[in-house]
CSV table of C-alpha atoms and ligand atoms in Angstrom, one decimal:
chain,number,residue,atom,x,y,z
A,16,UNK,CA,38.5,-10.1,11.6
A,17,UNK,CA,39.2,-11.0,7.7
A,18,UNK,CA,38.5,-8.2,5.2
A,19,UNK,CA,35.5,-9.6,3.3
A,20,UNK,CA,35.8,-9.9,-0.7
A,21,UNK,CA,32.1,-9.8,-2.0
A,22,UNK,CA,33.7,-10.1,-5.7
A,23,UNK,CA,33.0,-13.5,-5.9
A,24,UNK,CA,29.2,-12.9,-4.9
A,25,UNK,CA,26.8,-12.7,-7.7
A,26,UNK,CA,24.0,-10.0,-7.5
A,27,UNK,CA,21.4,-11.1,-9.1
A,28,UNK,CA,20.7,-8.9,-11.8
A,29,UNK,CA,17.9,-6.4,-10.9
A,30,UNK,CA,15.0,-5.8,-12.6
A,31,UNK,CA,14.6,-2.2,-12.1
A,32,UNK,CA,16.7,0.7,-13.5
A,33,UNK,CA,19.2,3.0,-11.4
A,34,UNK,CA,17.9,6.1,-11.4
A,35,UNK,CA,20.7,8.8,-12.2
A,36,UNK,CA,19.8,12.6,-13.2
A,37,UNK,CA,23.1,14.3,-12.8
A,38,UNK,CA,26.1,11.9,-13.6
A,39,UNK,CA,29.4,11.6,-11.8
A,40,UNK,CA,30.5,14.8,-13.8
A,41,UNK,CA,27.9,17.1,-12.9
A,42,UNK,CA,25.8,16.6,-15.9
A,43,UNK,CA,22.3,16.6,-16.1
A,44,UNK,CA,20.9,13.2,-17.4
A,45,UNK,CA,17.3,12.9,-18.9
A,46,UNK,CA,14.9,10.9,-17.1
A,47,UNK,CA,11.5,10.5,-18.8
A,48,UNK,CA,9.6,8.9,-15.8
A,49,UNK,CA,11.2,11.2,-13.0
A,50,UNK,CA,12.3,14.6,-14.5
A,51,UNK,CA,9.2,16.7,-14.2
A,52,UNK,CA,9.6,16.0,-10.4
A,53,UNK,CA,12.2,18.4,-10.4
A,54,UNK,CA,10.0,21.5,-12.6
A,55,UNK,CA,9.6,23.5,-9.5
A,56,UNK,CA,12.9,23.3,-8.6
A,57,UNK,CA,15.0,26.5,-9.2
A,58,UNK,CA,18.6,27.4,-8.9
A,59,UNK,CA,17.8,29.0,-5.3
A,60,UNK,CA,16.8,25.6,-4.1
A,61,UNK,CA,20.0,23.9,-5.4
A,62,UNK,CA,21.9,26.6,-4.0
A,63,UNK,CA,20.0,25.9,-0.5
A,64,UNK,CA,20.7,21.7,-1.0
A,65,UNK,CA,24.5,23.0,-1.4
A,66,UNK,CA,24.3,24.9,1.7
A,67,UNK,CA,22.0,21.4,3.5
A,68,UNK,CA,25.3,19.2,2.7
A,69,UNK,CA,27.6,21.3,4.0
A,70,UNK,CA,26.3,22.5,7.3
A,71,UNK,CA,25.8,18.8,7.6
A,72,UNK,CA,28.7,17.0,6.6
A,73,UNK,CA,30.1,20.3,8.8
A,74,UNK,CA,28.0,18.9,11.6
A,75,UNK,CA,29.0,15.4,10.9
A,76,UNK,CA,32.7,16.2,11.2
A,77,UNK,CA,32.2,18.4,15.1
A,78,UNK,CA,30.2,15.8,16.3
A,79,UNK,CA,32.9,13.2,15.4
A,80,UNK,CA,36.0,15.3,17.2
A,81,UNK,CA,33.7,15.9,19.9
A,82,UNK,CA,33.4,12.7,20.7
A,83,UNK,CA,37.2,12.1,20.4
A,84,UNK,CA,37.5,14.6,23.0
A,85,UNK,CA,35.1,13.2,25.3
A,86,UNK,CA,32.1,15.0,24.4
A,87,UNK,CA,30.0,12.5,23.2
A,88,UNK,CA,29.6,9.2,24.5
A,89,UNK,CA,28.9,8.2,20.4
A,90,UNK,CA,28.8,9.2,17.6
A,91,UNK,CA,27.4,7.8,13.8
A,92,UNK,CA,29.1,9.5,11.0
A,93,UNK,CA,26.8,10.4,8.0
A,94,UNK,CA,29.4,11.2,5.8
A,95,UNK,CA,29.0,10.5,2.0
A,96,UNK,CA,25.1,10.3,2.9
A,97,UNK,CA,24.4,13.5,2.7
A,98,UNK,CA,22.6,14.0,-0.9
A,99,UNK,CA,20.3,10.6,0.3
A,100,UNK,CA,19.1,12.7,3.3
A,101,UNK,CA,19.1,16.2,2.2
A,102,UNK,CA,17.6,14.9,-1.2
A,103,UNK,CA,14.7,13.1,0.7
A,104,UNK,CA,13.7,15.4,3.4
A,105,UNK,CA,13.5,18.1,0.9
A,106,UNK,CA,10.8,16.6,-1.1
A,107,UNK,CA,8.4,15.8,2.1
A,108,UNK,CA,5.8,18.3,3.5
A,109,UNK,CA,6.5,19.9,7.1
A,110,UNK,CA,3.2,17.6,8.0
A,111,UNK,CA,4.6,14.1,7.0
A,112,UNK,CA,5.5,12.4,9.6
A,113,UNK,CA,9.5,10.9,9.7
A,114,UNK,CA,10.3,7.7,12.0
A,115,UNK,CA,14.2,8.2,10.9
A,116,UNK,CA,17.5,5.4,12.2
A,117,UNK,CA,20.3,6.7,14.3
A,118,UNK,CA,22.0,8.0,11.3
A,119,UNK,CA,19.5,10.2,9.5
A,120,UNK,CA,20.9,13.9,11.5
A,121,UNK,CA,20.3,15.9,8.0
A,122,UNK,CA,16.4,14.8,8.2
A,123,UNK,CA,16.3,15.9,11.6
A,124,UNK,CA,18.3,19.0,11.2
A,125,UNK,CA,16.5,19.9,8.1
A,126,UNK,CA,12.9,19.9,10.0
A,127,UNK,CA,14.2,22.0,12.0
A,128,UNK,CA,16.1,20.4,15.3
A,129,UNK,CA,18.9,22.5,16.2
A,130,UNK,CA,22.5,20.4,16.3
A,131,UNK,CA,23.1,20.9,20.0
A,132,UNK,CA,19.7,19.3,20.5
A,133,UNK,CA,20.7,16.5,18.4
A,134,UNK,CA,24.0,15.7,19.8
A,135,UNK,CA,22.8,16.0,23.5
A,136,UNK,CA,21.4,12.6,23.1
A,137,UNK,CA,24.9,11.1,21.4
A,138,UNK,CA,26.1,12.7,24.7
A,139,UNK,CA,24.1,11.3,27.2
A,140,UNK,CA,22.6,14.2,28.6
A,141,UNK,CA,18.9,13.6,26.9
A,142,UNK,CA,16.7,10.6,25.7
A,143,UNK,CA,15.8,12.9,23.0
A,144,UNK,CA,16.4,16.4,21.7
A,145,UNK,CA,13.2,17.6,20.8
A,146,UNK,CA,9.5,17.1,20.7
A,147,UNK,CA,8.6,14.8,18.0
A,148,UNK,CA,4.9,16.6,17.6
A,149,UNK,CA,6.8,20.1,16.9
A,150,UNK,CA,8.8,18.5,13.9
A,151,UNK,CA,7.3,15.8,12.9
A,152,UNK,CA,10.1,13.5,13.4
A,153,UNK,CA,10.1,10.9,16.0
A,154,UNK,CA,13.2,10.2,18.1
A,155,UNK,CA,16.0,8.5,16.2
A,156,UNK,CA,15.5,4.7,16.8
A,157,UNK,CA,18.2,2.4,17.5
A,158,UNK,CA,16.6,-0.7,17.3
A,159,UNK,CA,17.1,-1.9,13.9
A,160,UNK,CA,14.4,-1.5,11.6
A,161,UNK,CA,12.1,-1.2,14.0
A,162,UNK,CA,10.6,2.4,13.0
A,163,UNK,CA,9.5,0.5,9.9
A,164,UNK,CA,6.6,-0.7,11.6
A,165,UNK,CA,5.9,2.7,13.9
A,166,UNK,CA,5.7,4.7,10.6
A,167,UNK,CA,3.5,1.6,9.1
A,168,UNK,CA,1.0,2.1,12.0
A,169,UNK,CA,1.1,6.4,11.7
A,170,UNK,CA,0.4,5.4,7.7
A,171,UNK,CA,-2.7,3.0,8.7
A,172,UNK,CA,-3.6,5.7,10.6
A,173,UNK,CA,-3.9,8.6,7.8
A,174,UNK,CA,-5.6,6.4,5.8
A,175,UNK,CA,-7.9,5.4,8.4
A,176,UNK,CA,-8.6,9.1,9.4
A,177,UNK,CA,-8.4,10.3,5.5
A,178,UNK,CA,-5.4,12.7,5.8
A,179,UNK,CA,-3.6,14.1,2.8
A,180,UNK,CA,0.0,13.2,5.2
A,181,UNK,CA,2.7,10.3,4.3
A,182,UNK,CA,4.8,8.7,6.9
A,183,UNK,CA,7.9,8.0,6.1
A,184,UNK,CA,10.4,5.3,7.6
A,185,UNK,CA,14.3,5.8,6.7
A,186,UNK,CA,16.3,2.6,7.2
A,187,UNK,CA,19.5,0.8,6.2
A,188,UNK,CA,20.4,-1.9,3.6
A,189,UNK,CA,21.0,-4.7,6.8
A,190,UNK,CA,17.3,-3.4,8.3
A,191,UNK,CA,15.9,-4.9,5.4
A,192,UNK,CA,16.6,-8.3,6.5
A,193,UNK,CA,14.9,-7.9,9.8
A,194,UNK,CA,11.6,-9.3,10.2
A,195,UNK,CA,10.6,-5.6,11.4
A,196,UNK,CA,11.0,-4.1,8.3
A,197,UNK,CA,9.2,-6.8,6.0
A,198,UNK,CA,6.2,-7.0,8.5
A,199,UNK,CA,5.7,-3.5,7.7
A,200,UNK,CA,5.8,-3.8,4.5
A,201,UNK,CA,3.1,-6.7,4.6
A,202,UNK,CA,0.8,-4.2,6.5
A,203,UNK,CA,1.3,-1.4,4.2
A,204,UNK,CA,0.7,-3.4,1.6
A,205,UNK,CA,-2.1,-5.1,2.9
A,206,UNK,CA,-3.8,-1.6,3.5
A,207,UNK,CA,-2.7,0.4,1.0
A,208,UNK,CA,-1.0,2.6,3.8
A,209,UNK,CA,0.3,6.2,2.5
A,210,UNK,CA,3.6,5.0,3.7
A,211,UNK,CA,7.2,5.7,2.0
A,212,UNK,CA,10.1,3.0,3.0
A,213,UNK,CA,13.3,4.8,2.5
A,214,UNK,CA,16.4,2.6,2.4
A,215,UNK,CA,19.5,3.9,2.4
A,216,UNK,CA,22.1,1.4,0.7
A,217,UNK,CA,25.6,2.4,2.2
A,218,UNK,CA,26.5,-0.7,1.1
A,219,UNK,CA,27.7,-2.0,5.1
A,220,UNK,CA,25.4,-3.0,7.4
A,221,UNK,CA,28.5,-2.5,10.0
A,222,UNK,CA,31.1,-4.5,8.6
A,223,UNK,CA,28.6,-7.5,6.7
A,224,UNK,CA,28.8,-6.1,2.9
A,225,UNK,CA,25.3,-5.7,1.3
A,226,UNK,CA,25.8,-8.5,-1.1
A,227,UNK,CA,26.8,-11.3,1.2
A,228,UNK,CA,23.1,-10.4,3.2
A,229,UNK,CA,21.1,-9.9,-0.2
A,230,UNK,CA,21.4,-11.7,-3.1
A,231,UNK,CA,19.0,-9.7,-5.0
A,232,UNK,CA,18.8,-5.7,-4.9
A,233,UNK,CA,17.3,-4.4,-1.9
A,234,UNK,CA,14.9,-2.7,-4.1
A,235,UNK,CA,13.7,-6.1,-5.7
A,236,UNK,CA,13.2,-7.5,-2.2
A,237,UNK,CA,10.4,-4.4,-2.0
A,238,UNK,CA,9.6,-5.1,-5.2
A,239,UNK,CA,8.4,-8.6,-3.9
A,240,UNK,CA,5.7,-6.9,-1.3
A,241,UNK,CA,3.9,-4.7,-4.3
A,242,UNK,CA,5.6,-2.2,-3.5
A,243,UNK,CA,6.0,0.5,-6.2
A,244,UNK,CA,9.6,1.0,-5.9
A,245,UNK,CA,12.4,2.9,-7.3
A,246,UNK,CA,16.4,2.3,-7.2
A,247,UNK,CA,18.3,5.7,-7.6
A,248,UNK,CA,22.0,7.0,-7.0
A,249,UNK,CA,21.7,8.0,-3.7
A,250,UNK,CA,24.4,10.5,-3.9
A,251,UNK,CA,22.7,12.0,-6.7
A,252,UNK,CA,20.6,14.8,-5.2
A,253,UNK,CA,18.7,15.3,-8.1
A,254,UNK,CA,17.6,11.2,-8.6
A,255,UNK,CA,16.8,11.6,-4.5
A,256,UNK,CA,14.5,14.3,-4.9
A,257,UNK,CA,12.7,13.3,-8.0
A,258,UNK,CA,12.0,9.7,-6.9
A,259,UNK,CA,10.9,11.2,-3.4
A,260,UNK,CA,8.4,13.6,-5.2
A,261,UNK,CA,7.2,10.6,-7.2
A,262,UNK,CA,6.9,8.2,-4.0
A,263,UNK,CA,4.9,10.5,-2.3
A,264,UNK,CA,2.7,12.0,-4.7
A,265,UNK,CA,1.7,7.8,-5.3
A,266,UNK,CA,0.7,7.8,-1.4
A,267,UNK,CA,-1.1,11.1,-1.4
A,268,UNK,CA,-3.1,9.7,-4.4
A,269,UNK,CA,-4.4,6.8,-2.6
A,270,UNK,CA,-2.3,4.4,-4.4
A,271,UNK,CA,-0.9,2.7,-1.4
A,272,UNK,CA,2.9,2.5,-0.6
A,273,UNK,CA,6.2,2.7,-1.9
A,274,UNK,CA,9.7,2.1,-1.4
A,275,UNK,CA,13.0,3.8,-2.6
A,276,UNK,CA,16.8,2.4,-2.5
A,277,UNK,CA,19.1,5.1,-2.5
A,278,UNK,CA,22.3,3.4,-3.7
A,279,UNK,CA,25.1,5.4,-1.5
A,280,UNK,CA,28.0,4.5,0.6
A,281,UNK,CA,29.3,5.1,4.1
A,282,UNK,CA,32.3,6.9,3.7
A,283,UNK,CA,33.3,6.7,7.3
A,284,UNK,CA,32.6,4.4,10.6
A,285,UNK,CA,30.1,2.4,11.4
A,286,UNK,CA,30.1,4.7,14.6
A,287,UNK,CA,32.9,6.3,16.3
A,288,UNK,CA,33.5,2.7,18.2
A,289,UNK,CA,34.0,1.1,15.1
A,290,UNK,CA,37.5,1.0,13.0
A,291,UNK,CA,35.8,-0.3,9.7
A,292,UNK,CA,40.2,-0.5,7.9
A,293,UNK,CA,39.9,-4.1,10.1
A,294,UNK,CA,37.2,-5.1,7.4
A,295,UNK,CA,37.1,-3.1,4.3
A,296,UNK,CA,39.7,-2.3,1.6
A,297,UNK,CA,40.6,1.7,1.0
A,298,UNK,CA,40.4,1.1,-2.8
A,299,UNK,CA,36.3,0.5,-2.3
A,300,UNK,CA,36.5,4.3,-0.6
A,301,UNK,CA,38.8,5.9,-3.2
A,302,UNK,CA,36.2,4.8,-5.7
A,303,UNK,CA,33.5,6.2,-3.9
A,304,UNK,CA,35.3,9.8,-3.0
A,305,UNK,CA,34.6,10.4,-6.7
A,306,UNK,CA,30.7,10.1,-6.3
A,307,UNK,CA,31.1,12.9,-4.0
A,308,UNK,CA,27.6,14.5,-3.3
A,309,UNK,CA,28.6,17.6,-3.1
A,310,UNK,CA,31.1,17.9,-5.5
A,311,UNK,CA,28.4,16.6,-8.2
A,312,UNK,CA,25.9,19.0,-7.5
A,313,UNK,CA,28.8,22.0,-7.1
A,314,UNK,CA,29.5,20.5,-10.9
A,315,UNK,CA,26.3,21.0,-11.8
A,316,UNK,CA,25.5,24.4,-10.4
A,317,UNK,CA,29.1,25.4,-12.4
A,318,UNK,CA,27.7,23.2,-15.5
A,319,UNK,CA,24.7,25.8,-15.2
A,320,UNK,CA,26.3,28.9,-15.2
A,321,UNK,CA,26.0,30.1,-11.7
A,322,UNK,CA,27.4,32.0,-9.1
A,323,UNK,CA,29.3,29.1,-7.6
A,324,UNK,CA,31.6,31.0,-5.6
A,325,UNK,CA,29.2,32.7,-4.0
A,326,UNK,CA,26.8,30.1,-3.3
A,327,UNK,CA,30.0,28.2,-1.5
A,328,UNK,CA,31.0,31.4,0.6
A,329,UNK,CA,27.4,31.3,2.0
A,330,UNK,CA,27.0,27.9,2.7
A,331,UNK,CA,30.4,28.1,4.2
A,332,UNK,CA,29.2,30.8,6.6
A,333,UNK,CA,26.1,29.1,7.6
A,334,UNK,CA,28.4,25.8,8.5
A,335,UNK,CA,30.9,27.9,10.5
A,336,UNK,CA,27.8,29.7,12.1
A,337,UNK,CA,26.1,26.5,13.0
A,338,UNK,CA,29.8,25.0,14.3
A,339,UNK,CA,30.5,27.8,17.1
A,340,UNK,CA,27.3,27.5,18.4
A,341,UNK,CA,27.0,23.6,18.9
A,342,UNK,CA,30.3,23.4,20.3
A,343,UNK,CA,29.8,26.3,22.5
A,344,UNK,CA,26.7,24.5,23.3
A,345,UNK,CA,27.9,21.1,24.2
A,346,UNK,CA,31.0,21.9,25.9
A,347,UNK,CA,29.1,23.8,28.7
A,348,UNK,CA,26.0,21.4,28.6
A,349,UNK,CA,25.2,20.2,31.9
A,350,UNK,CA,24.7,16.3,33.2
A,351,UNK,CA,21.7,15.4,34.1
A,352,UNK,CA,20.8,14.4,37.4
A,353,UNK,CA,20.6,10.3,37.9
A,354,UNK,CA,17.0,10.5,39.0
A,355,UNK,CA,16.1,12.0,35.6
A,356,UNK,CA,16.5,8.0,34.4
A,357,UNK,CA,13.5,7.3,35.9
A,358,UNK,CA,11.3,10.1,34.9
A,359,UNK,CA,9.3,9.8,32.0
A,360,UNK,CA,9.0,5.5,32.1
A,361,UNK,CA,5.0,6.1,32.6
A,362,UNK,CA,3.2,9.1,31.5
A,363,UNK,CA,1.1,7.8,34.9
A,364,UNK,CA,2.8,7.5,38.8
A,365,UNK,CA,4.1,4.2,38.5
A,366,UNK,CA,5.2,2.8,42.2
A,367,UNK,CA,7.5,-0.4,41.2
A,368,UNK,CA,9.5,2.4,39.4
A,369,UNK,CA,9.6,4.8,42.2
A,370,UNK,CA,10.8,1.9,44.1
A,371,UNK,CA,13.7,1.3,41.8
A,372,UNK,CA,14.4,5.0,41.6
A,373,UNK,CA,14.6,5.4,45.4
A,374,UNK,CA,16.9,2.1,45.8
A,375,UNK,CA,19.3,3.3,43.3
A,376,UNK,CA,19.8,7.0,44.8
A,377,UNK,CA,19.9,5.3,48.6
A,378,UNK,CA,22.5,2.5,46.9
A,379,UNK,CA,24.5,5.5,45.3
A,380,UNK,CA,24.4,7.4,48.6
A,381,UNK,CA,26.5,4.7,50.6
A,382,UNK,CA,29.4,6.0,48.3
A,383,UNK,CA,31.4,9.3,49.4
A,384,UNK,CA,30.0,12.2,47.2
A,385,UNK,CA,26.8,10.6,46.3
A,386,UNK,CA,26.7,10.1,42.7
B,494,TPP,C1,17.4,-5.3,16.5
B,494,TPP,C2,18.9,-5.0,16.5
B,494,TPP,N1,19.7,-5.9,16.1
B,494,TPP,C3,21.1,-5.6,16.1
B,494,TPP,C4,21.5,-4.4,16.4
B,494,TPP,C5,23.0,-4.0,16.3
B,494,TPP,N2,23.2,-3.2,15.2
B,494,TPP,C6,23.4,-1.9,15.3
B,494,TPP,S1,23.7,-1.1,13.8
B,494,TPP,C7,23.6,-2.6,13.0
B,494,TPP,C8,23.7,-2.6,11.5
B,494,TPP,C9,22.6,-1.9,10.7
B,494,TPP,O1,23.0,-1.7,9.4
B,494,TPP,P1,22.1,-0.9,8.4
B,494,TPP,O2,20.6,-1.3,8.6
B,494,TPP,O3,22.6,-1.2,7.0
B,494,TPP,O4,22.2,0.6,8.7
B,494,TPP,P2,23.5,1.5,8.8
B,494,TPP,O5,24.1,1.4,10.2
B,494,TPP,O6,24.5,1.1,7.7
B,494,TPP,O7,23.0,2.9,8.6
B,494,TPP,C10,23.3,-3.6,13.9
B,494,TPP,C11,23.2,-5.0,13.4
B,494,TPP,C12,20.5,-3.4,16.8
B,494,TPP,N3,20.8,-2.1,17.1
B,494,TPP,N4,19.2,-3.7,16.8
């Protein structure tokens, strides 16, 4: 496959601004519309973020050797995504409801679902690691875009029953050229759904570049809807949180939906099947190493005056912590059984089903060993 040059593609030029409240450097930049979003944050909750993005990009880089060593049957590395997730999930209350892609592990591990519980299902041994209704996180979806139009159904339904909740959908830059994702939009629109489209622009929707699918920015494209939209640095945890607050204080007012693009990149595969040097240059990632995340914010918390070290030590702990017990968990998980694929289909006894179920264990059965 041909490495694709998107130099020669014009963008058009957007007509909203990129949010950015701490710069490359670590230092803080004034934002009139989004800065007193960030009033109740104190230098315990930036020390917490630090301590989000490294237990994650911790639990990014386990799950990716386990699956080298046959532990997983997949894996989708989050890497370089970390301030766009942490950033996000940070700003929403425990009671709005997330409908997040197959890359969005920080959202799920910040409400609360343990790592081993996340990687059982990259390892086959669960369709899903926890109970949506305890986290308020559905199961992570795998068909493109299509959570769009679950969490624009859960938002019609707040609004119908009058609850204070937003439902949020987390997505990619190539979801937003599925019909999914614009219907969705449409309805939310339509109803003035309390509903928060989060895109996260890693700039590869696997190896198709963002500009050869998207002539405008993604954020115009929500734009178009009526969407009240904001474009921030997505690896700029401060811009992420800010422009969350902001999206879903608009929903919580009544005034309808929103959408955010988080402008970030994926600094590794697509997924642990994919070998993305057969279609993108290493220059693109050397440029993006120096966004780091979390080298910005450990910038900033230096830029401030704090206890940096120490802040580092403990986050530190908590990933090394969080490593022994997900490998210790998933090396000695067990394999489900093969009936367990056809529990669950219907919530009722469903015959056709039990039917299939019974053909496949007597078909399985004619072999030595049985399964
Ligand atoms: C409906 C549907 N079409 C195609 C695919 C195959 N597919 C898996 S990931 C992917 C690219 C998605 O890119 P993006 O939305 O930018 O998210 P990212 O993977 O970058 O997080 C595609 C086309 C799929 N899973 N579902």
């Amino acid at each position: 496959m041909p490495i694709v040059s998107t130099q020669h593609m014009d963008v058009a030029a957007g007509s909203l601004p990129t949010h950015q409240l701490l710069n490359v450097d670590g230092k803080r930049i004034p934002d009139e519309e989004l800065d007193h979003h960030l009033k109740d944050l104190k230098e315990a909750d930036l020390a917490d973020f630090l301590r989000d993005m490294v237990v994650l990009r911790r639990m990014d880089n386990e799950a990716t050797a386990l699956q080298r060593q046959g532990q997983l049957g997949l894996w989708a590395p989050l890497l370089g995504q970390e301030a766009a997730q942490i950033g996000s999930v940070r700003a929403t209350n425990d009671d709005d409801f997330i409908f997040p892609s197959y890359r969005e592990h920080g959202v799920a591990w910040a409400r609360g679902v343990q790592a081993e519980d996340l990687l059982s299902v990259w390892r086959g041994a669960q369709a899903s690691g926890w109970d949506p209704n305890e986290v308020n996180i559905a199961c992570q979806q795998i068909v493109i875009g299509s959570q769009a139009l679950h969490a624009a159904g859960y938002g019609m339904g707040i609004k119908f029953d009058g609850g204070e909740q937003v439902s949020v959908a987390y997505f990619g830059d190539g979801a937003t050229s599925q019909g999914d994702v614009n219907e969705a939009m449409v309805f939310a629109a339509s109803y003035q759904a309390p509903v928060l489209f989060f895109c996260q622009n890693n700039q590869w929707a696997i190896s198709e570049p963002v500009a050869l699918q998207s002539r405008t920015n993604i954020a115009d494209r929500a734009h178009g809807f009526g969407l009240k939209t904001w474009r921030v640095d997505g690896n700029d945890i401060l811009a992420v949180y800010a422009a969350t607050k902001a999206a879903l204080a608009h929903a919580r007012h009544g005034l309808g939906p929103t959408f955010i693009e988080a402008v970030t990149y994926r600094m590794g595969s697509h997924t642990t099947a994919d070998d993305p040097t057969r279609y993108r240059k290493s220059e693109q990632l050397e440029e993006w190493k120096a966004k780091d995340p979390i080298d910005r914010l450990v910038k900033y918390l230096h830029e401030m005056g704090a206890d940096v070290q120490s802040y580092e030590q403990r986050a530190q702990n908590a990933a090394d912590e969080m490593a022994a017990k997900l490998r210790a968990a998933i090396t000695t998980m067990e394999d489900p059984k093969v009936e367990e694929l056809f529990t669950n289909v219907y919530a009722e006894p469903h015959e056709p089903t039990e039917r299939a179920a019974k053909n496949y264990l007597d078909y399985l059965a004619e072999f030595e060993g049985g399964e």
